[in-house]
Short mmCIF file of C-alpha atoms and ligand atoms in Angstrom, two decimals:
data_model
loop_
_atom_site.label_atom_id
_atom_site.label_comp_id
_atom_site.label_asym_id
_atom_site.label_seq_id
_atom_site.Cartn_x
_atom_site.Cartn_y
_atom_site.Cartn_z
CA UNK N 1 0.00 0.00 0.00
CA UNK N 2 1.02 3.51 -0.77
CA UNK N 3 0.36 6.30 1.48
CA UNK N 4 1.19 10.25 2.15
CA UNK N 5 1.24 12.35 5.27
CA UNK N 6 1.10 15.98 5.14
CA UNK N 7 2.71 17.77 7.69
CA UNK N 8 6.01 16.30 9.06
CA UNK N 9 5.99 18.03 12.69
CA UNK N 10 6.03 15.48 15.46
CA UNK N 11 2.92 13.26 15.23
CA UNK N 12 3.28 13.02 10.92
CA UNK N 13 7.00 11.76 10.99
CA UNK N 14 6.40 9.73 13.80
CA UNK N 15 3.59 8.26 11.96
CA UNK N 16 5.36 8.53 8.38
CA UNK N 17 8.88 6.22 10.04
CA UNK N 18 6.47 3.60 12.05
CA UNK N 19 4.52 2.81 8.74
CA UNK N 20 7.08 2.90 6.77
CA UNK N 21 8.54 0.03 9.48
CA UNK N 22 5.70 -1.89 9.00
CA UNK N 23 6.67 -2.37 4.90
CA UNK N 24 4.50 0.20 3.95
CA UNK N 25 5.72 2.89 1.36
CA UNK N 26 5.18 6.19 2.57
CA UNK N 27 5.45 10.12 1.28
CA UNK N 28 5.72 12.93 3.47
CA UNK N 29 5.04 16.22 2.71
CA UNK N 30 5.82 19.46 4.32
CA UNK N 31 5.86 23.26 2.61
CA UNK N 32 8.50 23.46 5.21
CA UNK N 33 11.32 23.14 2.16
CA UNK N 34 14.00 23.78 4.45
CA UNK N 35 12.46 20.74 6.48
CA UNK N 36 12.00 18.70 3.87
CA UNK N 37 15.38 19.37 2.98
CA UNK N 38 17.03 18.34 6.17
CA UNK N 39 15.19 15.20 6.42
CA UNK N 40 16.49 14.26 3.32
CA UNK N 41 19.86 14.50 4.94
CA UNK N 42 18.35 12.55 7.63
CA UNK N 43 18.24 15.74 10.38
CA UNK N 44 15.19 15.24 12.60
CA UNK N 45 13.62 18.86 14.11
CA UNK N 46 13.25 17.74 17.25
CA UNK N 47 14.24 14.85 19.53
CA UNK N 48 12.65 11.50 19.85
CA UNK N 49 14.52 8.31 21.14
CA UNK N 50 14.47 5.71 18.28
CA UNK N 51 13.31 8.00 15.47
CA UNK N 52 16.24 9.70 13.68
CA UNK N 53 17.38 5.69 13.02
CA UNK N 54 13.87 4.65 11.77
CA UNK N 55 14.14 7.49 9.66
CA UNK N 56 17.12 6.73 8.27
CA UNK N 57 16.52 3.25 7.58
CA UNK N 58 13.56 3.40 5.62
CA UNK N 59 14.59 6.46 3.83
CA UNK N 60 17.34 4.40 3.05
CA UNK N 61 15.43 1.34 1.78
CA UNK N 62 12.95 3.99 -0.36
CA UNK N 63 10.21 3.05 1.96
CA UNK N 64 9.93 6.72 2.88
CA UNK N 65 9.95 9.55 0.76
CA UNK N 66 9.87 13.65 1.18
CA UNK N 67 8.51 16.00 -0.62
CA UNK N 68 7.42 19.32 -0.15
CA UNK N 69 4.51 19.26 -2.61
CA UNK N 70 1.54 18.28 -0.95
CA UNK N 71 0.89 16.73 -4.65
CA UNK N 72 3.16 14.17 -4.48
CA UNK N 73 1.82 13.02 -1.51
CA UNK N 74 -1.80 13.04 -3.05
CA UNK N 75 -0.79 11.43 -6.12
CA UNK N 76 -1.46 7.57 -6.39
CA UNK N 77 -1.52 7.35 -3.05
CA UNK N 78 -4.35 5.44 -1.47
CA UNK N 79 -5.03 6.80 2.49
CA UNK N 80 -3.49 10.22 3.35
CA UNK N 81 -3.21 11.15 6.69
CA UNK N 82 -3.45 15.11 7.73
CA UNK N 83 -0.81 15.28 10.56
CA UNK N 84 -0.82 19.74 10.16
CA UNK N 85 -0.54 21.91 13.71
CA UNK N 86 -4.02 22.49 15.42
CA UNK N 87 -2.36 25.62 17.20
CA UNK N 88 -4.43 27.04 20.54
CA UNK N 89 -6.21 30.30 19.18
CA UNK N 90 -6.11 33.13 22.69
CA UNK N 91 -9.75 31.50 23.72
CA UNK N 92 -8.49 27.63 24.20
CA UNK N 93 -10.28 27.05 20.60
CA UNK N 94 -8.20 25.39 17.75
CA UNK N 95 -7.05 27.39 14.80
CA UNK N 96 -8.52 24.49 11.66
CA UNK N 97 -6.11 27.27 9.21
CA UNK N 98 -3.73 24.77 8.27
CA UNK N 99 -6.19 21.87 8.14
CA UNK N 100 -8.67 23.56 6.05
CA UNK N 101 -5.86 24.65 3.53
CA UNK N 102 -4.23 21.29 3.68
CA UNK N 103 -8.05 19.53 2.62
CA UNK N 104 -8.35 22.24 -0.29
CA UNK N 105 -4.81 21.24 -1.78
CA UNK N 106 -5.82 17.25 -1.21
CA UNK N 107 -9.17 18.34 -3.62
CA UNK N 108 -7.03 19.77 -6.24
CA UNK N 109 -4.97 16.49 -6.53
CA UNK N 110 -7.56 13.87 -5.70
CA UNK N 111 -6.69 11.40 -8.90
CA UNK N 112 -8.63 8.49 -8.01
CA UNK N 113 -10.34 7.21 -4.75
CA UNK N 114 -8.88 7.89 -1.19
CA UNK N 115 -9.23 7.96 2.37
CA UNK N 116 -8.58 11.27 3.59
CA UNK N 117 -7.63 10.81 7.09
CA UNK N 118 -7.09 13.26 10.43
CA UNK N 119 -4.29 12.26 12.58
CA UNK N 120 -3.97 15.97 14.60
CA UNK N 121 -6.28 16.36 17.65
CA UNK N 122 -9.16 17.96 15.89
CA UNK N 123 -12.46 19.31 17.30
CA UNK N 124 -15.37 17.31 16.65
CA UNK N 125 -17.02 18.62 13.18
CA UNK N 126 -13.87 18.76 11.53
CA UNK N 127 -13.65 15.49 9.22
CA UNK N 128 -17.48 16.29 8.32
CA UNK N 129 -15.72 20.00 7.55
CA UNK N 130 -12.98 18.69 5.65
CA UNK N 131 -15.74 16.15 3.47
CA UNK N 132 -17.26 19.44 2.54
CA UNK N 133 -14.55 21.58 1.76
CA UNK N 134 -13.07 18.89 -0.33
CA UNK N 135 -16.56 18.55 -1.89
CA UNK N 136 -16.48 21.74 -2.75
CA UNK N 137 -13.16 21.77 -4.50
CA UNK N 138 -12.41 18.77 -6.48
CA UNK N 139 -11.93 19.05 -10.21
CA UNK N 140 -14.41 16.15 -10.90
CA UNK N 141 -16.83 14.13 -8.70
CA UNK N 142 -13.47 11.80 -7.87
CA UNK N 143 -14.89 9.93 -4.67
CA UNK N 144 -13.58 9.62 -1.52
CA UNK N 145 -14.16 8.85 2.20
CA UNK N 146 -13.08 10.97 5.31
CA UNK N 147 -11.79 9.02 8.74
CA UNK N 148 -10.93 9.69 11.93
CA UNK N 149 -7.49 8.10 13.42
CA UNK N 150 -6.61 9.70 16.27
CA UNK N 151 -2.68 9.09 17.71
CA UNK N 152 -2.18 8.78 21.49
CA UNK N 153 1.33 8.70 21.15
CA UNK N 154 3.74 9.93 24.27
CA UNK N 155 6.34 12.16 23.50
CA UNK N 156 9.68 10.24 24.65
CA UNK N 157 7.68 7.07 23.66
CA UNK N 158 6.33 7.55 20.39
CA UNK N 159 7.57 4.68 18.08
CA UNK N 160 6.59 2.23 21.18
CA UNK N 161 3.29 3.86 21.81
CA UNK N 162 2.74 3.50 17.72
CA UNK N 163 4.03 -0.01 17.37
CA UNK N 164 2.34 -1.36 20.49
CA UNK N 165 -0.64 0.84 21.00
CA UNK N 166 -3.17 0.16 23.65
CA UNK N 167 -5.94 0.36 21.10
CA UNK N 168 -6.72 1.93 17.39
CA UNK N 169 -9.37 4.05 17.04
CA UNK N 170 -11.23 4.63 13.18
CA UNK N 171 -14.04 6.80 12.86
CA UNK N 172 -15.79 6.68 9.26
CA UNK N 173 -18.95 6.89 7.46
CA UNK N 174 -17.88 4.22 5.20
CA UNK N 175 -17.26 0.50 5.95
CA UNK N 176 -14.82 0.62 3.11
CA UNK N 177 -12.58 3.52 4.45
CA UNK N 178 -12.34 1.07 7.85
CA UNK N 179 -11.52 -1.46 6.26
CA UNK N 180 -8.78 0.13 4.25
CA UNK N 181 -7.45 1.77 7.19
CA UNK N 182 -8.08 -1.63 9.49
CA UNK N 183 -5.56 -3.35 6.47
CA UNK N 184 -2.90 -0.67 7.24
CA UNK N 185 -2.64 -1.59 10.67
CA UNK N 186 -2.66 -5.32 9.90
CA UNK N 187 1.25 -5.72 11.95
CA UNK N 188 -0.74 -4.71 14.76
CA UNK N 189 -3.51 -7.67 14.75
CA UNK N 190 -0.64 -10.16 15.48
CA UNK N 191 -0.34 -8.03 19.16
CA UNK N 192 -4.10 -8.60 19.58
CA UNK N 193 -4.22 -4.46 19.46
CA UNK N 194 -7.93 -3.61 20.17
CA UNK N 195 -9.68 -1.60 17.55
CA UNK N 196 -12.53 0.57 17.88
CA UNK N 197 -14.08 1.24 14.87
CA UNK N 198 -16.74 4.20 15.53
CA UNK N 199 -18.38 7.26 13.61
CA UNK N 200 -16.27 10.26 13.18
CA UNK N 201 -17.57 12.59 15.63
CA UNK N 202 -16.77 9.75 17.91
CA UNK N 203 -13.68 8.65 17.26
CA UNK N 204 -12.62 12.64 16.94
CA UNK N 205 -14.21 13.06 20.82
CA UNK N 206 -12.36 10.41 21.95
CA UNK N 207 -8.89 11.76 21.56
CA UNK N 208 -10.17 14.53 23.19
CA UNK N 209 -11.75 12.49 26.41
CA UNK N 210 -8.77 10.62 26.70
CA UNK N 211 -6.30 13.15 27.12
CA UNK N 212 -8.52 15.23 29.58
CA UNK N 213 -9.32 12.20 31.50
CA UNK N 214 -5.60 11.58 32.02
CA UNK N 215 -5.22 15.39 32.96
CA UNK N 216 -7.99 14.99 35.18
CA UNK N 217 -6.35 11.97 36.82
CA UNK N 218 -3.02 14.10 37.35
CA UNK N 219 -4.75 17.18 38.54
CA UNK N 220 -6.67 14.36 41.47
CA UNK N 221 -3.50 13.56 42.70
CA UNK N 222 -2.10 16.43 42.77
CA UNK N 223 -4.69 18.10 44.98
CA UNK N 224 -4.54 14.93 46.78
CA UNK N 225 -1.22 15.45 47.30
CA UNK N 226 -1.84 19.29 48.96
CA UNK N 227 -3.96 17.50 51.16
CA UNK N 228 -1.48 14.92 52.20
CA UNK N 229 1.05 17.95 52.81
CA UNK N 230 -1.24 19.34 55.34
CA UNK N 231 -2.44 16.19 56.81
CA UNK N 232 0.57 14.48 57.53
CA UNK N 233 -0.40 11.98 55.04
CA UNK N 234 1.81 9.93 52.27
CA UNK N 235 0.26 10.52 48.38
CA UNK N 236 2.46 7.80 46.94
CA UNK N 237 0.71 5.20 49.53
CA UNK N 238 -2.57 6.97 48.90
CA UNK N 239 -2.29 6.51 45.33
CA UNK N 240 -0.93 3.05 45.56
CA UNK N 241 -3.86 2.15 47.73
CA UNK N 242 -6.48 3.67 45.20
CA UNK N 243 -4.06 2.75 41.87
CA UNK N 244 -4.86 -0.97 42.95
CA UNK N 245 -8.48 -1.16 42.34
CA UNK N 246 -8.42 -1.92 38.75
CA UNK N 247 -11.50 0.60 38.42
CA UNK N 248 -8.97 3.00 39.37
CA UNK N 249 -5.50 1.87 37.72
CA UNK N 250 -2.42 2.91 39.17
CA UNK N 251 -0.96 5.08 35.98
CA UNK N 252 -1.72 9.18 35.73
CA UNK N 253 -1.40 9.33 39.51
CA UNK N 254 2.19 10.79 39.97
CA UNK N 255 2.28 14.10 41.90
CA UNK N 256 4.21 16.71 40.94
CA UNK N 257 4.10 20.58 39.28
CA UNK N 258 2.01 19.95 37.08
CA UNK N 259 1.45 18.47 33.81
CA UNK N 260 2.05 20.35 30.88
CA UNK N 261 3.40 19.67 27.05
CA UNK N 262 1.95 20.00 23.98
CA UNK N 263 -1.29 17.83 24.67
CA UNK N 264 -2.98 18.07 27.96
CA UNK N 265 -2.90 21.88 28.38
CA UNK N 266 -3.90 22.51 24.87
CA UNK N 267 -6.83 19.79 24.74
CA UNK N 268 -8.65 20.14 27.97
CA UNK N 269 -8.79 23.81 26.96
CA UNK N 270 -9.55 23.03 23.83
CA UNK N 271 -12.92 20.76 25.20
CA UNK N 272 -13.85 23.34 27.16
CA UNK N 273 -14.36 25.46 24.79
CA UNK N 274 -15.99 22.93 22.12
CA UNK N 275 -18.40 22.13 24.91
CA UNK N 276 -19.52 25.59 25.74
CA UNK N 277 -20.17 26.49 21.89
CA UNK N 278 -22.79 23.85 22.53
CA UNK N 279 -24.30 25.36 25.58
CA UNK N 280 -22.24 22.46 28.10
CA UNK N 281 -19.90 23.26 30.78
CA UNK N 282 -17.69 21.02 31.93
CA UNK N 283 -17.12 21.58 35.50
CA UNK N 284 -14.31 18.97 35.86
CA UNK N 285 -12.21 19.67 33.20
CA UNK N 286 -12.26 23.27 34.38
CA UNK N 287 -11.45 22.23 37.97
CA UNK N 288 -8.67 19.91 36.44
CA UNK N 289 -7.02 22.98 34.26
CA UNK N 290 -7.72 25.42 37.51
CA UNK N 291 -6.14 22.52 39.79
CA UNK N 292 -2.82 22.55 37.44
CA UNK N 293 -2.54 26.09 37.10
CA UNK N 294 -2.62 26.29 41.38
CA UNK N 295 -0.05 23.44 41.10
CA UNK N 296 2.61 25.10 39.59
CA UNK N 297 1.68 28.52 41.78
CA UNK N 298 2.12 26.08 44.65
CA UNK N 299 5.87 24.83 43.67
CA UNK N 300 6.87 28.34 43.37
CA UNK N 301 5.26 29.33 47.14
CA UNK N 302 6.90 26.50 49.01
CA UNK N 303 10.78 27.66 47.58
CA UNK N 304 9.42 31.52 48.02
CA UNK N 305 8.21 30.58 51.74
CA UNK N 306 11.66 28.00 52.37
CA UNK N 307 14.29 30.34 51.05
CA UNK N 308 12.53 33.63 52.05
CA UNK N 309 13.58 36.21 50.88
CA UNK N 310 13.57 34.61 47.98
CA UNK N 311 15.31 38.04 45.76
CA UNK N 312 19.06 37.72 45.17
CA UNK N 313 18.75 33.60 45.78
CA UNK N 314 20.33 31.59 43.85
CA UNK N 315 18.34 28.22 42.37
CA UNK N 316 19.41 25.75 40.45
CA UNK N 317 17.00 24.36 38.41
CA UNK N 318 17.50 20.90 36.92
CA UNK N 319 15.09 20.14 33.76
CA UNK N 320 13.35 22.29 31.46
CA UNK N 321 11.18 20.10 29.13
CA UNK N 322 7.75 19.62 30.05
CA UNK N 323 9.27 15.51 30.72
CA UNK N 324 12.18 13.79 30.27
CA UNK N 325 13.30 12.38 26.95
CA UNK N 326 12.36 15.43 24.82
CA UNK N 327 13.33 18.70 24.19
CA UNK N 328 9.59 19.41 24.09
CA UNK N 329 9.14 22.91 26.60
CA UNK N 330 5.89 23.84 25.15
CA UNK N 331 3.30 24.20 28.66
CA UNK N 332 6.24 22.97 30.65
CA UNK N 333 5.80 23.16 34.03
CA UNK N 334 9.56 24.58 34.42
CA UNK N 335 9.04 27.51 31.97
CA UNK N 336 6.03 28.93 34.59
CA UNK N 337 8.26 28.44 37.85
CA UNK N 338 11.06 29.95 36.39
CA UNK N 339 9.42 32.93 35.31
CA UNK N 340 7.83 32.92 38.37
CA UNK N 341 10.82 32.82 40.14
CA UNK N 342 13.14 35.06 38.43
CA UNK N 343 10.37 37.86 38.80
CA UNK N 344 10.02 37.55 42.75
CA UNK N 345 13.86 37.99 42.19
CA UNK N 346 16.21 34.58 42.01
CA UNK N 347 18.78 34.27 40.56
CA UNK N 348 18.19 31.38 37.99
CA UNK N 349 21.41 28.87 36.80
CA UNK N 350 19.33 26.21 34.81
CA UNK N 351 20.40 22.78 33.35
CA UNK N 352 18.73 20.36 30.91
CA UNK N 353 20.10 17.82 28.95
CA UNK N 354 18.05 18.52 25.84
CA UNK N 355 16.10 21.47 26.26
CA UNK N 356 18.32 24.31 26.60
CA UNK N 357 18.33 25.80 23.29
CA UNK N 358 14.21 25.98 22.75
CA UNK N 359 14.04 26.76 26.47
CA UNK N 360 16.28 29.73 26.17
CA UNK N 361 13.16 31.19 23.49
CA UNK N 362 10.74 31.14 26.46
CA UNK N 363 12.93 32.12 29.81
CA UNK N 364 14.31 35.94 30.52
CA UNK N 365 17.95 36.61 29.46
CA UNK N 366 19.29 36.75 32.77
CA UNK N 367 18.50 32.95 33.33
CA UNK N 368 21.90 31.50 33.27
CA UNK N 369 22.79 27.90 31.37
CA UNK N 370 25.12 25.17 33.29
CA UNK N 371 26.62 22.29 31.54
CA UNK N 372 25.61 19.62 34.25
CA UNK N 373 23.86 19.64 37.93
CA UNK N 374 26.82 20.33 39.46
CA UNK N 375 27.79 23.16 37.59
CA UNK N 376 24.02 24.10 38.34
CA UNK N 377 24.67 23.55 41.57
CA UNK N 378 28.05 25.34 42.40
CA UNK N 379 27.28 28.47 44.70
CA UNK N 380 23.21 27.82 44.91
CA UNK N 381 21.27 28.53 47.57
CA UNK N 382 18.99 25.77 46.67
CA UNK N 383 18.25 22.76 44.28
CA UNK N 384 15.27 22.23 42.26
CA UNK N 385 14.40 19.21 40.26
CA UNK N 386 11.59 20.31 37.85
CA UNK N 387 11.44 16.77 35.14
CA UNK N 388 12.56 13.90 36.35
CA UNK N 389 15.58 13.09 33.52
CA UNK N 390 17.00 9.74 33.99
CA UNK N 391 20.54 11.45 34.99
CA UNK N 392 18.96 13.17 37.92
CA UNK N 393 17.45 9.91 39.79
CA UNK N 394 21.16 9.17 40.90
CA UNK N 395 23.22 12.24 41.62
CA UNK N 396 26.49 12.31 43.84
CA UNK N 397 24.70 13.41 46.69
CA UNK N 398 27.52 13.96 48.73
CA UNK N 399 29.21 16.23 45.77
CA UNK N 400 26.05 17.98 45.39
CA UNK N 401 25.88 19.14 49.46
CA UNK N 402 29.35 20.34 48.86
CA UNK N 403 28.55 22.61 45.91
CA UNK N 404 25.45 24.20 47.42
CA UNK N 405 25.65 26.85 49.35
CA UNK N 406 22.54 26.09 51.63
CA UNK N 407 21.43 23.05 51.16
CA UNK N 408 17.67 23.25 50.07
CA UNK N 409 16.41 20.58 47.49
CA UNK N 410 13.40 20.84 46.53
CA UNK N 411 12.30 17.41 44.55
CA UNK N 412 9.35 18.52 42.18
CA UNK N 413 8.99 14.83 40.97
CA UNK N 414 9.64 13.20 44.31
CA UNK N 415 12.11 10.93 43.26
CA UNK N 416 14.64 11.03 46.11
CA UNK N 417 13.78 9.44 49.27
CA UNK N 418 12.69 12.03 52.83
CA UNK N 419 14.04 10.14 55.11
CA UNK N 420 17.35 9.51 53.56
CA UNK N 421 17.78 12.75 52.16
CA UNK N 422 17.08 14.79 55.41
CA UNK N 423 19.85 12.02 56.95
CA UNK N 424 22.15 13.36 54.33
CA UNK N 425 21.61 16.86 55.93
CA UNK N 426 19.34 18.45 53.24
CA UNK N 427 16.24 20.68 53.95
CA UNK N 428 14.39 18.31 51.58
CA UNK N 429 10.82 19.25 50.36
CA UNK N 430 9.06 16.73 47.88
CA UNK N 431 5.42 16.90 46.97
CA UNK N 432 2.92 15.49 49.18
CA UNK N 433 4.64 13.90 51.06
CA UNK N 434 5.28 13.56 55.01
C1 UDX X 501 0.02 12.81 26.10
C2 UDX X 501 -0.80 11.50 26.08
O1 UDX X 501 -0.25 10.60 27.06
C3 UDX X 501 -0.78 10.90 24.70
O2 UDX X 501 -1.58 9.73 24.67
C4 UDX X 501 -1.39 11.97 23.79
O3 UDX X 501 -1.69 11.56 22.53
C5 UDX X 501 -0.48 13.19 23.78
O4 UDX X 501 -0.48 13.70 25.11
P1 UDX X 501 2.55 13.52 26.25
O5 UDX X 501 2.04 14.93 26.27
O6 UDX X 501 3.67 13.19 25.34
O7 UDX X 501 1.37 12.52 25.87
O8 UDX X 501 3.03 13.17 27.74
P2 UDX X 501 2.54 12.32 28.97
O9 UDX X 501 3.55 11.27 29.25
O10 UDX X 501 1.15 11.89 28.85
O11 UDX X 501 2.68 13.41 30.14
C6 UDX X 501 1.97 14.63 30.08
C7 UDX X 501 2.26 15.50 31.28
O12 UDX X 501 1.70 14.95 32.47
C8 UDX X 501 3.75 15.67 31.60
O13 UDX X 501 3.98 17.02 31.96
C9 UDX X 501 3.99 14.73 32.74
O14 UDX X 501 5.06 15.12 33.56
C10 UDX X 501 2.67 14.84 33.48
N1 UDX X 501 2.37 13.66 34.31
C11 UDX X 501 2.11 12.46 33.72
C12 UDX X 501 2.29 13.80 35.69
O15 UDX X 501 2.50 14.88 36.25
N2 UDX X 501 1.93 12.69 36.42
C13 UDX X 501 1.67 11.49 35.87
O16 UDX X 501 1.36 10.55 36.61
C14 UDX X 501 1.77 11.36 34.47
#
């Protein structure tokens, strides 16, 4: 089977490699020339574990192709996927520009029957809107069928989350378009994946559902774990001890500043505001997005309130991406505290091991860059994990004490131990926890 993807930002390429992987011949198109360009060359935008070799390989074996025609991807090919930004418009909405252009273009080119199909998190109406605007522009009555495929896949996890996905999700009109996109994701039968084949509006409200459930879930924990603060309680035990019914599940119930990226903020926003052009309000979501904007006030109280003063502190801040394993700082948690903190007056010497240079976009000038913690650390008055990077689990504790200046260490992502750490002789603070 031959297929193209327009748009080669995160979710497309991801997409674009994994198919390709699966022995599937694949076109991608971005008017990003520049982009297209460097892919060719085999330079990835951004950085995903696993995917610059995946690239490679089946760019290599002329599985996967780039082009920045949107024609070419059109052309003879038999399912394209739209995988073009949604961008957040100032009221939460999502700005449809770049879908809406991308469906006229697909009209212009439409040579024979396909399944036009959205991969971006779009708001429900949109692949009835795309069915009409392609209506409305195609040379001849060519036909084809819309779908809905939503991706649920993690930054930092991507090719995993696309190879061994907890379940597919197709929304169509048409049993045909199903079963053309059900054939692409044959590999996936032999894993017993779960499909859910639905209507559109369905399958487009699910993505959306998901992701704010999974917000929701954080957000519960995380005013759990204010509670536990002033109780005396322990939120890893609480959420161990709710995790384990299996109504519950024990996943989406880590505390810490808050969740952020390029999904949860945007989407749960983004409901909101589909629901209310409908007349519907939805009261949780709107606690959960309230609850994770209090969250991240919170992180930035308890240093203000430890260190105070907090102005002409010095803090270093270890991790900048909104998680680890990407250089991904869009909502992240860190950019908000940092701001935060740098206007009540600290003195900010960051360190990330991926995120500096997109970081640096979003943070004032005076924020200073360190090469590693302990750089980060040398002369600070305090320590701040804000993602939990692999590298930071294990640090030289002992070297780390040395280097401060006062030693404060504030674990965001609790993954140091109290008891030990306040036996080391830090003034340890952790979230939600005794
Ligand atoms: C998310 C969804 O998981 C994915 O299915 C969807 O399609 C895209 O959005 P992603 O944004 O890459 O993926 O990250 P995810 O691992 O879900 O984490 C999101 C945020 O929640 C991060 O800031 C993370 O630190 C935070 N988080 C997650 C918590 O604070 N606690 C948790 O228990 C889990």
């Amino acid at each position: 089977m031959h297929i193209g993807i327009i748009g080669t930002g995160y979710v497309g390429l991801v997409t674009g490699a994994c198919f390709a992987e699966f022995g599937i011949h694949v076109t991608c198109a971005d008017r990003d020339e520049e982009k297209i360009n460097a892919l060719k060359r085999g330079r990835i935008p951004f950085y995903e574990p696993g995917l610059q070799a995946l690239v490679e390989k089946n760019f290599k074996q002329g599985r996967l192709a780039f082009t920045s025609k949107v024609g070419e991807a059109v052309n003879s090919n038999l399912v394209i996927f739209i995988a073009v930004g949604t961008p957040p418009r100032g009221d939460g909405s999502c700005d449809l520009s770049y879908v809406e252009e991308v469906a006229k273009e697909i009209a212009n080119h439409l040579d024979g029957y396909k399944v036009i199909v959205t991969k971006s998190t779009v708001p429900v109406g949109t692949g009835k809107r795309i069915k009409k605007i392609i209506e409305e522009n195609r040379k001849n009555n060519t036909h084809f069928d819309v779908a809905s495929n939503p991706e649920f896949l993690r930054e930092g996890a991507a090719i995993e989350d696309f190879m061994r996905p907890n379940r597919v999700v197709i929304g169509s009109e048409s049993p045909q378009a199903s079963a053309i996109l059900q054939d692409l994701y044959r590999p996936l039968y032999l894993l017993e994946t779960p499909f859910v084949t639905t209507d559109i509006e369905t399958a487009e409200l699910i993505k959306y559902a998901s992701n704010s459930f999974l917000a929701t879930k954080i957000s519960f924990i995380n005013e759990m774990a204010q509670l536990c603060e002033r109780l005396g309680a322990d939120v890893h035990m609480v959420a161990k001890g709710i995790g384990l019914d299996k109504r519950i599940g024990p996943k989406f119930l880590h505390p810490g500043p808050g969740f952020g990226g390029s999904c949860f903020p945007k989407d749960t926003r983004a409901l909101v505001s589909l629901a209310e052009e409908t007349g519907t309000e939805l009261k949780i979501i709107k606690a959960a997005i309230e609850v994770n904007e209090s969250q991240k006030r919170s992180m930035v109280e308890r240093i203000k309130d430890a260190l105070n003063p907090l102005e002409g502190k010095t803090l270093a801040i270890l991790g900048l991406s909104f998680k680890p394993n990407t250089d991904d700082v869009r909502e992240a948690p860190a950019i908000d505290i940092i701001n935060a903190l740098s206007k009540k007056g600290a003195v900010i010497k960051a360190y990330d091991p991926a995120a500096v240079p997109v970081a640096k976009k979003l943070l004032p000038n005076t924020v200073k860059y360190s090469k590693d913690p302990y750089e980060a650390a040398k002369g600070a008055d305090a320590l701040v994990i804000v993602t939990e990077w692999n590298e930071f689990r294990n640090l030289d504790l002992g070297q780390i004490m040395k280097l401060l200046n006062q030693p404060f260490f504030f674990d965001l992502r609790n993954i140091y131990d109290p008891e030990k750490m306040r036996a080391a002789g830090f003034k340890y603070y952790s979230v939600g926890r005794p």
